[in-house]
Short mmCIF file of C-alpha atoms and ligand atoms in Angstrom, two decimals:
data_model
loop_
_atom_site.label_atom_id
_atom_site.label_comp_id
_atom_site.label_asym_id
_atom_site.label_seq_id
_atom_site.Cartn_x
_atom_site.Cartn_y
_atom_site.Cartn_z
CA MET A 1 0.00 0.00 0.00
CA PRO A 2 1.39 3.42 -0.92
CA ILE A 3 2.83 5.68 1.77
CA GLN A 4 2.36 9.37 0.95
CA GLN A 5 4.88 11.95 2.15
CA ASN A 6 4.29 15.45 3.53
CA VAL A 7 0.50 15.19 3.54
CA SER A 8 -2.00 17.85 4.62
CA LEU A 9 -4.22 16.56 7.46
CA HIS A 10 -6.84 19.26 6.84
CA PRO A 11 -9.34 16.80 5.27
CA PHE A 12 -8.79 14.30 8.07
CA ASN A 13 -9.73 16.32 11.17
CA THR A 14 -13.15 17.84 11.84
CA MET A 15 -11.52 20.84 13.57
CA ALA A 16 -10.24 21.60 10.05
CA ILE A 17 -6.76 22.49 11.30
CA GLU A 18 -4.14 22.85 8.58
CA VAL A 19 -1.13 20.75 9.60
CA LYS A 20 1.03 18.25 7.78
CA ALA A 21 2.04 14.67 8.52
CA ARG A 22 5.52 13.48 7.55
CA SER A 23 3.86 10.41 6.04
CA LEU A 24 0.41 8.87 5.77
CA ALA A 25 -0.85 5.42 4.80
CA ALA A 26 -4.29 3.84 4.79
CA PHE A 27 -4.84 0.19 5.70
CA HIS A 28 -7.82 -1.82 4.47
CA THR A 29 -6.97 -5.24 5.91
CA ILE A 30 -5.31 -6.49 9.08
CA GLU A 31 -2.52 -7.97 6.96
CA GLU A 32 -1.81 -4.57 5.39
CA LEU A 33 -1.63 -3.04 8.86
CA GLN A 34 0.71 -5.78 10.11
CA GLU A 35 2.97 -5.23 7.11
CA LEU A 36 3.06 -1.46 7.72
CA LEU A 37 4.00 -1.99 11.36
CA HIS A 38 6.59 -4.61 10.46
CA ASN A 39 8.31 -2.30 7.96
CA ARG A 40 8.20 0.93 9.91
CA PRO A 41 11.46 2.29 11.35
CA ALA A 42 11.83 1.55 15.06
CA LYS A 43 10.69 4.40 17.32
CA GLU A 44 8.98 6.29 14.47
CA PRO A 45 6.08 8.26 16.02
CA MET A 46 2.74 6.90 14.87
CA LEU A 47 -0.87 8.04 15.08
CA ILE A 48 -4.00 6.01 14.32
CA LEU A 49 -6.68 8.14 12.79
CA GLY A 50 -10.38 7.30 12.50
CA GLY A 51 -12.71 10.13 11.51
CA GLY A 52 -10.50 12.76 13.20
CA SER A 53 -13.49 14.10 15.16
CA ASN A 54 -11.90 14.05 18.62
CA ILE A 55 -8.45 15.41 17.85
CA LEU A 56 -6.81 18.83 17.97
CA PHE A 57 -3.57 19.06 16.01
CA THR A 58 -1.39 21.80 17.53
CA LYS A 59 1.59 21.24 15.21
CA ASP A 60 2.75 19.20 12.22
CA PHE A 61 2.97 15.48 12.96
CA ASP A 62 6.55 14.30 12.52
CA GLY A 63 5.78 10.63 11.94
CA LEU A 64 3.43 8.16 10.28
CA VAL A 65 -0.34 8.66 10.36
CA LEU A 66 -2.26 5.43 9.80
CA LYS A 67 -5.73 5.88 8.41
CA ASN A 68 -8.00 3.05 9.48
CA GLU A 69 -10.15 1.72 6.61
CA LEU A 70 -11.11 -1.70 8.03
CA LYS A 71 -14.69 -2.23 6.82
CA GLY A 72 -17.53 -4.73 7.23
CA ILE A 73 -20.60 -5.08 9.46
CA HIS A 74 -21.84 -8.62 10.17
CA VAL A 75 -24.26 -10.37 12.50
CA VAL A 76 -22.03 -12.95 14.21
CA ASP A 77 -24.34 -14.55 16.78
CA GLU A 78 -27.83 -14.45 18.22
CA ASP A 79 -29.73 -15.77 21.26
CA ASP A 80 -33.26 -15.28 22.60
CA ASN A 81 -32.72 -11.65 23.60
CA TYR A 82 -29.71 -10.35 21.71
CA VAL A 83 -28.10 -10.11 18.30
CA TYR A 84 -24.32 -9.73 18.25
CA VAL A 85 -22.98 -7.48 15.51
CA LYS A 86 -19.31 -7.13 14.63
CA ALA A 87 -18.17 -3.97 12.87
CA GLY A 88 -14.80 -3.09 11.33
CA ALA A 89 -13.00 -0.25 13.11
CA GLY A 90 -13.02 1.86 9.93
CA GLU A 91 -16.82 1.81 9.59
CA ASN A 92 -18.56 5.13 10.12
CA TRP A 93 -20.29 5.11 13.53
CA HIS A 94 -23.63 6.48 12.36
CA GLY A 95 -23.57 3.99 9.45
CA PHE A 96 -23.41 1.26 12.09
CA VAL A 97 -26.32 2.86 13.97
CA GLU A 98 -28.36 2.85 10.75
CA PHE A 99 -27.51 -0.83 10.18
CA CYS A 100 -29.05 -1.58 13.60
CA LEU A 101 -32.10 0.67 13.10
CA GLN A 102 -32.89 -0.97 9.74
CA ARG A 103 -32.89 -4.40 11.43
CA ASN A 104 -34.87 -3.20 14.45
CA LEU A 105 -31.97 -3.88 16.83
CA GLY A 106 -32.11 -1.70 19.93
CA GLY A 107 -29.45 -0.08 22.08
CA VAL A 108 -27.67 2.45 19.85
CA GLU A 109 -30.57 4.76 18.94
CA ASN A 110 -29.60 7.33 21.62
CA LEU A 111 -26.08 7.39 20.14
CA SER A 112 -27.29 8.50 16.70
CA LEU A 113 -25.27 10.98 14.66
CA ILE A 114 -22.07 10.93 16.76
CA PRO A 115 -19.30 11.62 14.23
CA GLY A 116 -16.29 9.34 13.81
CA ASN A 117 -15.63 5.66 13.37
CA VAL A 118 -16.46 2.42 15.15
CA GLY A 119 -12.79 1.92 16.15
CA ALA A 120 -12.72 5.05 18.27
CA SER A 121 -16.04 4.34 20.02
CA PRO A 122 -14.42 2.32 22.84
CA MET A 123 -11.47 4.74 23.15
CA GLN A 124 -13.49 7.21 25.19
CA ASN A 125 -16.59 5.06 25.74
CA ILE A 126 -18.67 7.44 23.60
CA GLY A 127 -21.91 8.55 25.17
CA ALA A 128 -24.98 10.68 24.62
CA TYR A 129 -28.53 11.02 25.92
CA GLY A 130 -28.16 8.56 28.78
CA VAL A 131 -26.37 5.73 26.93
CA GLU A 132 -22.69 4.82 26.64
CA ILE A 133 -20.85 2.26 24.53
CA LYS A 134 -20.27 0.15 27.64
CA ASP A 135 -24.05 -0.54 27.77
CA ILE A 136 -23.96 -2.45 24.46
CA PHE A 137 -20.33 -3.56 24.31
CA GLN A 138 -19.56 -7.28 23.93
CA GLU A 139 -15.85 -7.47 22.96
CA LEU A 140 -13.21 -6.06 20.67
CA GLN A 141 -10.12 -7.21 18.86
CA ALA A 142 -7.00 -5.08 18.88
CA LEU A 143 -3.50 -5.43 17.49
CA ARG A 144 -0.64 -5.07 19.95
CA ILE A 145 1.82 -2.69 18.31
CA SER A 146 4.91 -4.15 20.05
CA ASP A 147 4.58 -7.64 18.53
CA ASN A 148 1.85 -7.44 15.85
CA LYS A 149 -0.35 -9.94 17.77
CA ILE A 150 -4.16 -9.80 17.89
CA GLN A 151 -5.75 -9.76 21.34
CA LEU A 152 -9.38 -10.02 22.51
CA PHE A 153 -10.72 -7.52 25.07
CA SER A 154 -13.85 -8.17 27.17
CA LEU A 155 -16.02 -5.52 28.85
CA ASN A 156 -13.99 -5.79 32.06
CA ASP A 157 -10.66 -5.56 30.21
CA CYS A 158 -11.68 -2.20 28.73
CA ALA A 159 -12.21 -0.50 32.14
CA PHE A 160 -14.81 1.89 30.74
CA GLY A 161 -15.70 5.06 32.62
CA TYR A 162 -17.16 8.46 31.71
CA ARG A 163 -15.27 9.29 28.47
CA GLU A 164 -12.58 6.84 29.62
CA SER A 165 -11.13 3.41 28.82
CA VAL A 166 -7.98 1.41 29.42
CA PHE A 167 -6.79 2.53 25.95
CA LYS A 168 -6.56 6.15 27.12
CA HIS A 169 -4.49 5.29 30.20
CA LYS A 170 -2.75 2.03 31.11
CA LEU A 171 -2.58 0.82 27.50
CA LYS A 172 -2.26 4.23 25.82
CA ASP A 173 -0.63 4.03 22.36
CA GLN A 174 -0.09 0.27 22.70
CA TYR A 175 -3.00 -1.16 20.66
CA ILE A 176 -4.82 -0.56 17.40
CA ILE A 177 -8.50 -1.46 17.61
CA LEU A 178 -9.47 -3.66 14.65
CA ASN A 179 -13.15 -4.42 15.19
CA VAL A 180 -15.82 -4.16 17.86
CA THR A 181 -18.70 -6.56 18.61
CA TYR A 182 -21.82 -4.98 20.10
CA ARG A 183 -24.77 -6.68 21.81
CA LEU A 184 -28.06 -5.33 20.46
CA ARG A 185 -31.51 -5.96 21.86
CA LYS A 186 -34.17 -7.87 19.89
CA HIS A 187 -36.79 -6.35 22.19
CA PRO A 188 -35.72 -2.73 22.62
CA LEU A 189 -35.85 -0.93 25.96
CA TYR A 190 -36.69 2.69 25.28
CA ASN A 191 -34.58 5.28 27.10
CA THR A 192 -36.22 8.68 26.75
CA SER A 193 -35.60 10.11 30.20
CA TYR A 194 -32.53 12.15 29.32
CA GLY A 195 -32.57 15.81 28.43
CA ALA A 196 -34.98 17.02 25.82
CA ILE A 197 -35.91 13.67 24.21
CA GLU A 198 -39.49 13.51 25.58
CA GLN A 199 -40.08 17.12 24.61
CA GLU A 200 -38.76 16.55 21.09
CA LEU A 201 -40.89 13.39 20.66
CA GLN A 202 -43.97 15.43 21.60
CA HIS A 203 -42.93 18.18 19.22
CA MET A 204 -42.59 15.56 16.46
CA GLY A 205 -46.12 14.33 17.25
CA VAL A 206 -44.90 10.77 17.90
CA LYS A 207 -47.67 8.46 19.12
CA ASP A 208 -45.94 5.07 18.79
CA LEU A 209 -42.52 5.03 20.35
CA SER A 210 -39.84 3.10 18.44
CA ILE A 211 -36.06 3.05 18.21
CA GLN A 212 -36.42 4.84 14.87
CA THR A 213 -38.42 7.73 16.34
CA ILE A 214 -36.04 8.03 19.30
CA SER A 215 -33.12 8.13 16.87
CA GLN A 216 -34.84 10.90 14.90
CA ALA A 217 -35.53 12.87 18.09
CA VAL A 218 -31.86 12.62 19.09
CA ILE A 219 -30.79 13.69 15.59
CA ASN A 220 -33.12 16.72 15.73
CA ILE A 221 -31.82 17.81 19.14
CA ARG A 222 -28.19 17.37 18.10
CA ARG A 223 -28.71 19.34 14.87
CA SER A 224 -30.34 22.18 16.81
CA LYS A 225 -27.37 22.81 19.11
CA LEU A 226 -24.19 21.21 17.84
CA PRO A 227 -22.34 22.81 14.93
CA ASP A 228 -22.00 20.66 11.80
CA PRO A 229 -18.25 20.10 11.24
CA HIS A 230 -18.84 20.42 7.49
CA GLU A 231 -19.83 24.04 8.13
CA ILE A 232 -17.77 25.05 11.19
CA GLY A 233 -14.72 23.14 12.33
CA ASN A 234 -15.19 21.54 15.78
CA ALA A 235 -14.59 18.35 17.75
CA GLY A 236 -17.77 18.24 19.84
CA SER A 237 -17.44 18.94 23.58
CA PHE A 238 -13.93 20.27 24.13
CA PHE A 239 -13.96 19.57 27.88
CA LYS A 240 -15.50 16.83 30.02
CA ASN A 241 -18.24 17.62 32.52
CA PRO A 242 -16.32 17.68 35.84
CA SER A 243 -17.41 15.79 38.95
CA ILE A 244 -17.00 17.39 42.38
CA PRO A 245 -17.80 16.35 45.97
CA ALA A 246 -21.41 17.00 47.10
CA THR A 247 -20.16 19.37 49.83
CA GLN A 248 -18.35 21.55 47.29
CA TYR A 249 -21.50 21.54 45.13
CA ALA A 250 -23.61 22.71 48.08
CA THR A 251 -21.17 25.58 48.69
CA LEU A 252 -21.18 26.57 45.01
CA GLN A 253 -25.01 26.51 45.01
CA GLN A 254 -25.03 29.21 47.66
CA SER A 255 -22.97 31.57 45.49
CA PHE A 256 -24.42 30.42 42.15
CA PRO A 257 -28.05 29.30 42.68
CA GLY A 258 -28.54 28.46 38.98
CA ILE A 259 -25.59 26.06 38.78
CA VAL A 260 -26.44 22.87 36.82
CA GLY A 261 -25.37 19.55 38.37
CA TYR A 262 -26.43 15.90 38.25
CA LYS A 263 -25.91 13.44 41.09
CA ASN A 264 -23.56 10.54 40.29
CA PRO A 265 -24.25 7.08 41.77
CA ASP A 266 -21.16 7.51 44.01
CA GLY A 267 -22.61 10.66 45.62
CA THR A 268 -20.41 13.16 43.75
CA VAL A 269 -22.04 15.72 41.46
CA LYS A 270 -21.35 16.10 37.75
CA LEU A 271 -21.42 19.75 36.71
CA ALA A 272 -22.53 20.97 33.29
CA ALA A 273 -19.26 22.48 32.03
CA GLY A 274 -21.23 24.33 29.34
CA TRP A 275 -23.03 26.25 32.10
CA LEU A 276 -19.78 27.14 33.89
CA ILE A 277 -18.26 28.38 30.62
CA GLU A 278 -21.37 30.35 29.61
CA GLN A 279 -21.61 31.97 33.06
CA SER A 280 -17.98 33.03 32.75
CA GLY A 281 -18.88 35.03 29.67
CA TRP A 282 -17.21 32.86 27.02
CA LYS A 283 -20.22 31.84 24.93
CA GLY A 284 -19.81 33.32 21.44
CA VAL A 285 -16.37 34.81 22.20
CA ARG A 286 -13.98 34.82 19.25
CA ARG A 287 -10.18 35.08 19.20
CA GLY A 288 -9.40 35.47 15.51
CA ASP A 289 -10.79 32.34 13.89
CA ALA A 290 -10.84 30.35 17.14
CA GLY A 291 -14.04 30.65 19.13
CA CYS A 292 -16.41 29.40 21.79
CA HIS A 293 -19.61 28.31 20.00
CA ALA A 294 -22.54 30.72 20.31
CA LYS A 295 -25.16 27.95 20.90
CA GLN A 296 -23.14 25.46 22.99
CA ALA A 297 -20.35 26.91 25.11
CA LEU A 298 -18.71 23.50 25.63
CA VAL A 299 -17.81 23.35 21.93
CA LEU A 300 -14.76 25.24 20.64
CA VAL A 301 -14.81 26.06 16.95
CA ASN A 302 -12.57 26.99 14.03
CA TYR A 303 -14.28 29.62 11.88
CA GLY A 304 -11.80 29.02 9.05
CA ASN A 305 -8.10 29.55 9.49
CA ALA A 306 -7.49 29.07 13.20
CA THR A 307 -4.32 27.20 14.09
CA GLY A 308 -4.45 24.36 16.58
CA LYS A 309 -2.34 26.44 18.93
CA GLN A 310 -4.89 29.30 18.84
CA VAL A 311 -7.70 26.87 19.73
CA TYR A 312 -5.56 25.32 22.47
CA ASP A 313 -4.64 28.75 23.89
CA LEU A 314 -8.33 29.70 23.98
CA SER A 315 -9.10 26.46 25.81
CA GLU A 316 -6.37 27.29 28.34
CA GLU A 317 -7.82 30.78 28.93
CA ILE A 318 -11.26 29.24 29.50
CA LEU A 319 -9.86 26.57 31.82
CA GLN A 320 -8.04 29.16 33.94
CA SER A 321 -11.08 31.43 34.19
CA ILE A 322 -13.31 28.53 35.36
CA LYS A 323 -10.71 27.64 37.97
CA THR A 324 -10.64 31.23 39.24
CA LYS A 325 -14.41 31.78 39.29
CA PHE A 326 -15.65 28.38 40.52
CA GLY A 327 -12.56 26.62 41.92
CA VAL A 328 -13.23 23.76 39.47
CA THR A 329 -10.59 22.36 37.11
CA LEU A 330 -11.83 21.35 33.67
CA GLU A 331 -10.24 18.45 31.83
CA ARG A 332 -10.00 18.42 28.03
CA GLU A 333 -11.98 15.67 26.32
CA VAL A 334 -10.38 16.25 22.92
CA ASN A 335 -7.07 14.45 22.24
CA ILE A 336 -4.29 17.03 21.85
CA VAL A 337 -1.61 16.03 19.34
P1 LIG B 1 -10.41 10.15 16.02
O1 LIG B 1 -10.63 11.60 16.32
O2 LIG B 1 -9.86 9.80 14.69
O3 LIG B 1 -9.48 9.53 17.16
C1 LIG B 1 -9.72 9.78 18.52
C2 LIG B 1 -8.64 9.08 19.35
O4 LIG B 1 -8.75 7.67 19.23
C3 LIG B 1 -7.22 9.39 18.88
O5 LIG B 1 -6.36 9.40 20.01
C4 LIG B 1 -6.87 8.24 17.95
O6 LIG B 1 -5.46 8.01 17.84
C5 LIG B 1 -7.58 7.09 18.65
N1 LIG B 1 -8.06 6.06 17.72
C6 LIG B 1 -8.94 6.22 16.72
N2 LIG B 1 -9.19 5.04 16.12
C7 LIG B 1 -8.43 4.12 16.77
C8 LIG B 1 -8.24 2.71 16.61
N3 LIG B 1 -8.85 2.01 15.68
N4 LIG B 1 -7.38 2.08 17.46
C9 LIG B 1 -6.71 2.78 18.42
N5 LIG B 1 -6.85 4.11 18.59
C10 LIG B 1 -7.70 4.77 17.78
N6 LIG B 1 -18.38 12.06 21.51
C11 LIG B 1 -19.21 11.48 22.41
O7 LIG B 1 -18.81 10.62 23.20
N7 LIG B 1 -20.53 11.86 22.49
C12 LIG B 1 -21.06 12.79 21.67
O8 LIG B 1 -22.24 13.09 21.76
C13 LIG B 1 -20.20 13.40 20.71
N8 LIG B 1 -20.68 14.37 19.88
C14 LIG B 1 -19.85 14.94 18.97
C15 LIG B 1 -20.38 15.92 18.12
C16 LIG B 1 -19.57 16.53 17.18
C17 LIG B 1 -20.16 17.59 16.26
C18 LIG B 1 -18.21 16.15 17.05
C19 LIG B 1 -17.33 16.77 15.99
C20 LIG B 1 -17.68 15.19 17.90
C21 LIG B 1 -18.48 14.57 18.88
N9 LIG B 1 -18.00 13.60 19.76
C22 LIG B 1 -18.83 13.00 20.66
C23 LIG B 1 -16.57 13.24 19.75
C24 LIG B 1 -16.21 12.16 18.69
O9 LIG B 1 -17.22 12.07 17.72
C25 LIG B 1 -16.02 10.79 19.31
O10 LIG B 1 -14.99 10.82 20.28
C26 LIG B 1 -15.66 9.73 18.27
O11 LIG B 1 -15.68 8.45 18.84
C27 LIG B 1 -14.29 9.96 17.63
O12 LIG B 1 -14.16 9.07 16.56
P2 LIG B 1 -13.07 9.29 15.44
O13 LIG B 1 -13.07 8.06 14.58
O14 LIG B 1 -13.30 10.56 14.73
O15 LIG B 1 -11.75 9.34 16.31
N1 LIG B 2 -25.45 24.48 29.25
C1 LIG B 2 -25.43 25.85 29.39
N2 LIG B 2 -24.84 26.58 28.40
C2 LIG B 2 -24.29 26.02 27.29
C3 LIG B 2 -24.31 24.61 27.16
C4 LIG B 2 -24.90 23.86 28.15
O1 LIG B 2 -25.91 26.40 30.35
O2 LIG B 2 -23.78 26.75 26.43
C5 LIG B 2 -26.08 23.67 30.32
C6 LIG B 2 -27.59 23.58 30.15
O3 LIG B 2 -28.16 23.79 31.41
C7 LIG B 2 -27.85 22.14 29.78
C8 LIG B 2 -26.66 21.42 30.36
O4 LIG B 2 -25.58 22.36 30.32
O5 LIG B 2 -29.04 21.70 30.33
C9 LIG B 2 -26.25 20.20 29.55
O6 LIG B 2 -26.07 20.58 28.19
P1 LIG B 2 -26.27 19.54 27.00
O7 LIG B 2 -27.51 18.74 27.19
O8 LIG B 2 -26.07 20.26 25.71
O9 LIG B 2 -25.10 18.50 27.21
P2 LIG B 2 -23.57 18.69 27.60
O10 LIG B 2 -23.38 18.29 29.01
O11 LIG B 2 -23.08 20.03 27.19
C10 LIG B 2 -22.97 16.22 27.04
C11 LIG B 2 -21.89 15.51 26.31
C12 LIG B 2 -22.18 15.51 24.82
C13 LIG B 2 -23.49 14.78 24.59
C14 LIG B 2 -24.61 15.51 25.36
C15 LIG B 2 -25.92 14.74 25.30
C16 LIG B 2 -19.86 15.69 27.58
C17 LIG B 2 -18.53 16.35 27.74
N3 LIG B 2 -20.61 16.12 26.57
O12 LIG B 2 -22.92 17.58 26.63
O13 LIG B 2 -21.15 14.80 24.15
O14 LIG B 2 -23.82 14.74 23.21
O15 LIG B 2 -24.23 15.61 26.75
O16 LIG B 2 -25.82 13.58 26.05
O17 LIG B 2 -20.19 14.81 28.37
C18 LIG B 2 -19.01 15.06 23.15
O18 LIG B 2 -18.59 14.28 24.02
O19 LIG B 2 -18.27 15.54 22.26
C19 LIG B 2 -20.41 15.45 23.18
C20 LIG B 2 -20.94 16.31 22.32
#
């Protein structure tokens, strides 16, 4: 497979940052990937790229970018309650959701329209509208970079948490995810309790609830507040929603009665970072072509020619101001390269 040199990564990241990679190659089969790894110079920096929708490039990448093009979606097993579907890591995530909706398989409808590829879905345990990947995850196969061997990971192996997995921490940069098997419900359980789903279903005039109507409601809500990366460069939420002790939340409530928080099962409280950022006056603020989105303050955007460093510097300014005003430290969700 051809390796291109000095390649612009602009088409490969939804932030639309103009940077270059020293080299870039796409792999379409596991054998092609193994050959690329086998032939690469020792210690050459390497980056696996899916849809590039959770990455901020702050400089040129002085190494090899591997574009994952492993395709295929297949039903691999079935029992009384579940159908097990295996998808190649290079499949588009929403394409996989549509595959399930067309076959009336439940569990992914609340995760409709999340950009990116299947292979990155376990990286940060993608989540939206009350559902996370961990809720439908069965297993995945990944290639260990050190010895080119394929390994199977179970739910427990992945150590999923809120926007977290073992691949972001203990096993960071050690594996390339090849495919993921999900467990979908034959008899869907509808989850409409989160956010504005009920309200949107009413607005749509839905009488008979189905996974298809829930998917459409989620799509409508997402389109109404999140910027489309084809129009304005962005990577979704730039920061995670931070969790704080209940006592600290109670103190903050006294000074900021409108503060938005949700109780976690462990008693801590998850704050809406978008609220903290909006209340600090950042919503709609622009620094050149880098900005804080006018409809969703948690999303940082590139209006055209922002550099990754400008976006990063804006994120640092925001982070510092939240720390000063609320005593809360935000953590970036987007992967900084
Ligand atoms: P990339 O950005 O290409 O990669 C992300 C990270 O994973 C990188 O570190 C990369 O090296 C690594 N990686 C990618 N593929 C592999 C692989 N096969 N093996 C090993 N490592 C790999 N996320 C949510 O959780 N919920 C949302 O609701 C949500 N909404 C979004 C809305 C918008 C408009 C946008 C732009 C983004 C949103 N995101 C959301 C973030 C993003 O869509 C997800 O994180 C998605 O899973 C990223 O997929 P990707 O293929 O684009 O990953
Ligand atoms: N809010 C504001 N101002 C804003 C934005 C939000 O006050 O500008 C407050 C509102 O009170 C709102 C609350 O924050 O009720 C929550 O906002 P929203 O429902 O838009 O969700 P979010 O917490 O901002 C999270 C995820 C999204 C996911 C949605 C829906 C994180 C970091 N983000 O956003 O995921 O789609 O919930 O489940 O957890 C992503 O990870 O990239 C992403 C987009």
